[in-house]
Coordinates of C-alpha atoms in Angstrom, one line a residue:
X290 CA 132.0 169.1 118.8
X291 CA 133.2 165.9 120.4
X292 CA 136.7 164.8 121.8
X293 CA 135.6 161.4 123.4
X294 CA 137.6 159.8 120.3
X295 CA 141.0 160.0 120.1
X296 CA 140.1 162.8 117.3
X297 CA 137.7 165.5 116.8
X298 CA 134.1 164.8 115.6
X299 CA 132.5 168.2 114.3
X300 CA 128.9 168.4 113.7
X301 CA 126.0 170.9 112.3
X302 CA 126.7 173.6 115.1
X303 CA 130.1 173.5 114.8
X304 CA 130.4 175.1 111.0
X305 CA 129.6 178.4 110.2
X306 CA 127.7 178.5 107.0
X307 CA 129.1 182.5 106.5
X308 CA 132.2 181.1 105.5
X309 CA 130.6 180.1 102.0
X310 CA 127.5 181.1 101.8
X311 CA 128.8 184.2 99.6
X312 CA 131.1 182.8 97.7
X313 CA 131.2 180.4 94.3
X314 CA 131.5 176.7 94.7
X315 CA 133.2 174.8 91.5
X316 CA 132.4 171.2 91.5
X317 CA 134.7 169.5 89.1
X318 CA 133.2 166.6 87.8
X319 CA 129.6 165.0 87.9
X320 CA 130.0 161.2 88.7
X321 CA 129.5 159.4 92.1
X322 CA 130.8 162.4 94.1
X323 CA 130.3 165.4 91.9
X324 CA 126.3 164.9 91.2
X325 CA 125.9 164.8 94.8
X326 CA 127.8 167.5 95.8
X327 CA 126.9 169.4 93.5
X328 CA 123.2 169.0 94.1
X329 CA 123.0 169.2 97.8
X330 CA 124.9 172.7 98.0
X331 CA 123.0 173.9 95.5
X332 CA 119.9 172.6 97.9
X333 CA 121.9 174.4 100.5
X334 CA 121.8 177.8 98.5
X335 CA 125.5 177.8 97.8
X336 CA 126.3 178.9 94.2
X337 CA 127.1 176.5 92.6
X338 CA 129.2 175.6 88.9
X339 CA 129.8 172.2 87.3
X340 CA 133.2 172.2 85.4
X341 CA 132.8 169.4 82.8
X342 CA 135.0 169.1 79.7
X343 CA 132.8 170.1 76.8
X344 CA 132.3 166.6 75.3
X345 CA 132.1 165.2 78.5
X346 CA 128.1 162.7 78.6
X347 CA 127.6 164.2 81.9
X348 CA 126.6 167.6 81.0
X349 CA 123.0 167.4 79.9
X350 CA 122.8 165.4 83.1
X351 CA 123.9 168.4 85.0
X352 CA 122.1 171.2 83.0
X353 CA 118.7 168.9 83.6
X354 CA 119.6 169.1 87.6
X355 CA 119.2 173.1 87.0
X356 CA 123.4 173.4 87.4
X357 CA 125.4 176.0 85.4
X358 CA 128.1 174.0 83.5
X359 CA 131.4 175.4 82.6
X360 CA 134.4 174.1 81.0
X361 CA 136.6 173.0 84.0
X362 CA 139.2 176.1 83.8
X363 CA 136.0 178.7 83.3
X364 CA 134.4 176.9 86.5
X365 CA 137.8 177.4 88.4
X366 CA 138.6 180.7 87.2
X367 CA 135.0 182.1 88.6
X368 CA 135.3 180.1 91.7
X369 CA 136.3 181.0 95.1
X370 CA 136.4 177.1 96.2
X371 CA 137.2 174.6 93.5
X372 CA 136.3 171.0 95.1
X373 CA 137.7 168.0 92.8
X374 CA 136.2 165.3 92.0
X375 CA 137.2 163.4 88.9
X376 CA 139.0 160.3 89.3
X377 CA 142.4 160.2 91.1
X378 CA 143.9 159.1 87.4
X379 CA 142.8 162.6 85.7
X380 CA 143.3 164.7 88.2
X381 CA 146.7 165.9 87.3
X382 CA 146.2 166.6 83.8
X383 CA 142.9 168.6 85.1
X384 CA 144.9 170.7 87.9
X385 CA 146.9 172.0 84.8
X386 CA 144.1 173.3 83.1
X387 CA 142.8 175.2 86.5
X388 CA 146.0 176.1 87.7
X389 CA 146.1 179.3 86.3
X390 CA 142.6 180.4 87.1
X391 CA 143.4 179.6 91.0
X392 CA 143.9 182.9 92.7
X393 CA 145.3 183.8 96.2
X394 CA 143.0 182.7 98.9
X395 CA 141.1 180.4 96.8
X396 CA 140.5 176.8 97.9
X397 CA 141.6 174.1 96.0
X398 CA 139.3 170.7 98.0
X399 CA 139.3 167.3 97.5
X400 CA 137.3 164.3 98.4
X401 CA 141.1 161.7 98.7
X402 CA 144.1 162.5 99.0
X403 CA 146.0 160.0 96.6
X404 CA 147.6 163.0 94.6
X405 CA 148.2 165.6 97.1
X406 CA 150.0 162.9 99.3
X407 CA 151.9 161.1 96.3
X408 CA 153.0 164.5 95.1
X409 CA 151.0 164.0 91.5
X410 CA 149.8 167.2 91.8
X411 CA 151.8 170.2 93.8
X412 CA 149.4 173.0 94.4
X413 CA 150.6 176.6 94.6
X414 CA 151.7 178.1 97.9
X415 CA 148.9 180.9 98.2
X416 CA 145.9 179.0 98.2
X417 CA 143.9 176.6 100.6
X418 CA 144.1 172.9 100.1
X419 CA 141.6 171.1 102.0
X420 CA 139.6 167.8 102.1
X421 CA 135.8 166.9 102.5
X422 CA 135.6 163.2 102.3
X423 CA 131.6 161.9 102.7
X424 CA 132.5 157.9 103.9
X425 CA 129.7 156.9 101.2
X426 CA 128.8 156.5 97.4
X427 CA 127.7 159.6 96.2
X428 CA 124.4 158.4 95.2
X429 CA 123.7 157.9 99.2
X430 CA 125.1 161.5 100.1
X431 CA 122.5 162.1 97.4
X432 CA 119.8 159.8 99.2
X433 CA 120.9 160.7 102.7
X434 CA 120.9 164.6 102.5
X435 CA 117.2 164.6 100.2
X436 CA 116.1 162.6 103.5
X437 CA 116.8 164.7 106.4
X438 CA 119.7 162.6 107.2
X439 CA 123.2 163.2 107.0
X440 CA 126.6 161.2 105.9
X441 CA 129.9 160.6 108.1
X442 CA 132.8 162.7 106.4
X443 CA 136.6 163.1 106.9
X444 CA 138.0 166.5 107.0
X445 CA 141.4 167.4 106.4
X446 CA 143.9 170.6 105.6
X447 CA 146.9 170.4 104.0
X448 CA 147.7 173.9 103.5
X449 CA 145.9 177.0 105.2
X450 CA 146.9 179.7 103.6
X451 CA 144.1 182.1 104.6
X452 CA 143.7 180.7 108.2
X453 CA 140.2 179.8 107.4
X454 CA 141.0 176.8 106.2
X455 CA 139.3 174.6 108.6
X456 CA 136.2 176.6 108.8
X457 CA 136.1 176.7 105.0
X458 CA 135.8 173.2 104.7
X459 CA 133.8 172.5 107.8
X460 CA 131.1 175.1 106.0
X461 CA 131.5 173.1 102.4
X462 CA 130.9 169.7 104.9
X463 CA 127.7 171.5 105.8
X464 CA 126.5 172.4 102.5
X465 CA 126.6 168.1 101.6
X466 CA 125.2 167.3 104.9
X467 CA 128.1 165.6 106.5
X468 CA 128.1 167.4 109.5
X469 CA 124.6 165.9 110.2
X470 CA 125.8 162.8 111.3
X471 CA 129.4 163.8 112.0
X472 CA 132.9 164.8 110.4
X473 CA 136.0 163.6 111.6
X474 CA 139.3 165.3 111.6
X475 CA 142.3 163.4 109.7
X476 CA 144.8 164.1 107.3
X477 CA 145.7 163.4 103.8
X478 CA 148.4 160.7 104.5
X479 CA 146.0 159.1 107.2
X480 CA 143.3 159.7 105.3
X481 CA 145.1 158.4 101.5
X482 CA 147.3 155.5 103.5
X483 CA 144.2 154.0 105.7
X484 CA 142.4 154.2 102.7
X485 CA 144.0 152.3 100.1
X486 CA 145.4 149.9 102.8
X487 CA 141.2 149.1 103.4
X488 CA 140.3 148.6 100.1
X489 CA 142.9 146.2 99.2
X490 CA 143.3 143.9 102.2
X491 CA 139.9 144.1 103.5
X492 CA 137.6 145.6 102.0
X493 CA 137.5 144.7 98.0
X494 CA 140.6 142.8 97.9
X495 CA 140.0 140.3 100.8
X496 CA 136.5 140.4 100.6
X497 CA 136.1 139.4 97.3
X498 CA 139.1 137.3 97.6
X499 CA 137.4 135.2 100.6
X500 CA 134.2 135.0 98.7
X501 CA 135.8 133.1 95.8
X502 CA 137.8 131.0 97.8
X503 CA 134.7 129.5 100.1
X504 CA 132.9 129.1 96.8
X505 CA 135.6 127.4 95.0
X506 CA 136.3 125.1 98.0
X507 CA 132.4 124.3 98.1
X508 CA 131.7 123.5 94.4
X509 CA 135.4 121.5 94.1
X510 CA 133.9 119.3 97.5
X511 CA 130.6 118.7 95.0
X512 CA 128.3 121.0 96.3
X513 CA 125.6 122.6 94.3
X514 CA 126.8 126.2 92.9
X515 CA 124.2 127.8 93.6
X516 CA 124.2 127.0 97.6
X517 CA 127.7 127.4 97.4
X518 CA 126.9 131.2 96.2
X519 CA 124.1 132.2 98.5
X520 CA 126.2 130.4 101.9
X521 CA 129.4 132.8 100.5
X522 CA 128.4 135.6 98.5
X523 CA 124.3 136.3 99.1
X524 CA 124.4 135.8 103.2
X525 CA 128.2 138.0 103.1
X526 CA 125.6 141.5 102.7
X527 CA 123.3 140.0 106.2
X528 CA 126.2 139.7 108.1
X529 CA 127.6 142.9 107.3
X530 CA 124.7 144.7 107.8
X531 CA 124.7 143.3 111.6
X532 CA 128.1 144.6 112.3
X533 CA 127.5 148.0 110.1
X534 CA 124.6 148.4 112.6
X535 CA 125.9 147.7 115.6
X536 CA 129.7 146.1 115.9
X537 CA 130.9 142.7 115.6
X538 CA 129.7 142.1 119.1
X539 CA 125.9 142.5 117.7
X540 CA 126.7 140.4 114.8
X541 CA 127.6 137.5 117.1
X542 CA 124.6 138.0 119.4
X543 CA 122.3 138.0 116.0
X544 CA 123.4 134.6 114.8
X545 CA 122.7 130.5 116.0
X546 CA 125.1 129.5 119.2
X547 CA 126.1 127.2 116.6
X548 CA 127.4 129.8 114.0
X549 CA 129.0 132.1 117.3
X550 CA 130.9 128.9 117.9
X551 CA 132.0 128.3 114.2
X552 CA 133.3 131.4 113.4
X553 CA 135.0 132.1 117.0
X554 CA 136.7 129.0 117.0
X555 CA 137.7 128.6 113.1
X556 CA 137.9 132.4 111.7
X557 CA 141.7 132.5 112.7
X558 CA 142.4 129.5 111.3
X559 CA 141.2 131.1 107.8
X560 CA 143.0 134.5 108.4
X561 CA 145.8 133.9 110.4
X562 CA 149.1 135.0 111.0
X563 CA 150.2 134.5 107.6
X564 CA 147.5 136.9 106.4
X565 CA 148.7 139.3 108.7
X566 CA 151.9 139.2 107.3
X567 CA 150.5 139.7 104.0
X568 CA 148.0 142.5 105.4
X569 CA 151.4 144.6 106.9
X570 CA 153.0 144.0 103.1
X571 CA 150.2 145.6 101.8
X572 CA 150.3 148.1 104.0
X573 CA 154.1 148.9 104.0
X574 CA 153.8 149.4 99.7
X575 CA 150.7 152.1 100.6
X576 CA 153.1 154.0 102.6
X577 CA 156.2 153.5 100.9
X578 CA 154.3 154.5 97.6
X579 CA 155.4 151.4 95.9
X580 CA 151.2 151.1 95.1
X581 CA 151.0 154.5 93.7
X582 CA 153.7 154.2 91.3
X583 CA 152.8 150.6 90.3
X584 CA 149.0 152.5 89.5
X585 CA 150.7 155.5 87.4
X586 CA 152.5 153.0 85.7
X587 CA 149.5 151.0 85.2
X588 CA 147.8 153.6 83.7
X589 CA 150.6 155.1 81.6
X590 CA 150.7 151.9 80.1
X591 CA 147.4 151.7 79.3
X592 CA 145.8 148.9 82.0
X593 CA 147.1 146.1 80.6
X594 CA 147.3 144.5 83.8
X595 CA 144.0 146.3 84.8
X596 CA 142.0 144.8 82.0
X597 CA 143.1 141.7 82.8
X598 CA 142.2 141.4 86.5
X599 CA 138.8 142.9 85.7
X600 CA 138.2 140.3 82.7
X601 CA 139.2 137.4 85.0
X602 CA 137.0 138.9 87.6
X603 CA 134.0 139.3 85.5
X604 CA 134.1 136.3 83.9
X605 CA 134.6 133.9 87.6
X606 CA 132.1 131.4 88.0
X607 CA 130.6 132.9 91.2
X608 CA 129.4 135.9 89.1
X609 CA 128.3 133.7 86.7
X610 CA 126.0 131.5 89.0
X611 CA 124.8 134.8 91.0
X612 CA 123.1 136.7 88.5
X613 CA 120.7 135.0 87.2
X614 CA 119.9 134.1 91.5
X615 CA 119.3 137.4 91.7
X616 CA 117.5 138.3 89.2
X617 CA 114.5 135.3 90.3
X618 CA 114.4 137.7 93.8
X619 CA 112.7 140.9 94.7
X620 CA 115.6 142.8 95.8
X621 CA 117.9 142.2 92.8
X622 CA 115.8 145.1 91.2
X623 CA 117.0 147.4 93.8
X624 CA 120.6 146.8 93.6
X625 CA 120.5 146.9 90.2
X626 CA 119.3 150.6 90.8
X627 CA 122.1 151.2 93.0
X628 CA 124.6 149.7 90.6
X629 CA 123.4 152.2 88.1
X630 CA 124.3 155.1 90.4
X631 CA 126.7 157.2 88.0
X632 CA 130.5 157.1 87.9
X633 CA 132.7 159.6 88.2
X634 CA 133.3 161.7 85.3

């Protein structure tokens, strides 16, 4: 365990595998998260059962890993820690079909904390309510742990019940092969509020955002698309690589004088202060909920705003232009394998 941070870090000698190594694991949910999970505490020897709806296209997927599968209610009902992981949007309707199969000193886990913090689902006074959050697709928690290696987590309690909470979920983070590289300490509304603030401002939101943007401005001045695309789309994945690895500082020491220059002296003008104004919007509807209940909404409704976005997404001309670029190169096989790492279900 480390407190250089201004949190706690918690690694492999930190959890004690005693706290589940005897008891049932439910897994709710086979997608991005849940086939990962699932598979690597099983590779831990933790028993382990997949609750799936029974039409659900991810079961013969689950039974052909060696999994049990169980409706989602049998799996809770049989379980001593019920971990879920089926999309924030069906969760609710899913914690009422377990909720009755939850008994004292069970754990109910999750992997965000969108509805515990946004009150979608209220969880009943008597069990644990805990959160193992691997900061990674699932199909690299998959990669990672079948390697030897391990994936950065978040761990957080909400309720602790039993007073093992912590050590509960510090075992599960174990079993998936967080604590290998490290698991940090949090809680649901840092965890929930940082999280959706990241994704929409920076992330996918301003990412994608500035990609489209450069490329518009390119192609408008008469510049071939296709330069246009690899200058602001292909060369966005080299550059984030560099500061994934190492900070921004080893990004900068990694490209020309001339490019240091560039960026350091014209990046602000791009994002300035009025995109800081707009980033602490963003940020002050995350906390205030206003983004939650605009998302119930959206989905009560049906997506109808949804659909659209994604449509008008899909069909931009950067997208159009990239594909077939990547599919004359080498490596657009392999992130087409990624791509097709499953969903959650």
């Amino acid at each position: 365990m480390t407190e250089d941070l201004d949190t706690t870090v918690y690694y492999d000698d930190d959890a004690d595998r005693s706290y589940i190594d005897d008891e049932t694991v439910a897994v709710l949910g086979y997608g991005s998260q849940g086939h990962a999970h699932s598979q690597n505490l099983s590779d831990s020897g933790v028993d382990v059962i997949v609750g799936l709806r029974e039409d659900s296209s991810s079961r013969a997927a689950a039974e052909a890993d060696g999994l049990r599968v169980e409706t989602p209610a049998d799996a809770a009902a049989e379980a001593d820690i019920v971990s879920v992981l089926v999309p924030d949007t069906v969760q609710p309707a899913v914690f009422e079909e377990i909720r009755d199969g939850l008994e004292p000193g069970n754990t109910l886990q999750f992997a965000h904390g969108f509805n515990i913090h946004y009150n979608q689902i209220q969880p009943p006074e008597d069990v644990d309510v805990t959160m193992v959050a691997p900061k990674s697709p699932g199909h690299l928690v998959r990669r990672n742990y079948e390697a030897g290696q391990g994936t950065p987590g978040l761990l957080a309690i909400y309720q602790d019940e039993t007073g093992d909470a912590r050590e509960r979920a510090l075992a599960y983070a174990h079993g998936i092969g967080c604590t290998r590289a490290g698991v940090i300490e949090t809680t649901f509304r840092e965890e929930t509020e940082t999280d959706l603030f990241g994704e929409q401002a920076v992330l996918c939101g301003g990412m994608t955002a500035l990609v489209k943007e450069g490329y518009e401005t390119l192609v408008d001045a008469g510049y071939a698309p296709e330069m246009a695309y690899f200058e602001c789309l292909n060369e966005m994945k080299l550059i984030v690589d560099l500061m994934y690895e190492d900070g921004l500082s080893n990004m900068w020491d990694s490209v020309s004088d001339t490019a240091e220059y560039g960026g350091l002296s014209r990046g602000e003008r791009v994002i300035d202060d009025h995109a800081r104004e707009r980033m602490e919007e963003i940020l002050e509807e995350v906390q205030d909920g206003t983004f939650a209940r605009e998302w119930i909404a959206e989905n009560q409704a049906g997506r109808p705003s949804y659909t659209q976005l994604k449509n008008a997404e899909e069909t931009h001309e950067v997208e159009q232009v990239g594909k077939p670029l990547r599919d004359l190169f080498a490596w657009g096989a392999e992130d087409e394998e990624a791509a097709e790492a499953p969903a959650d279900d």
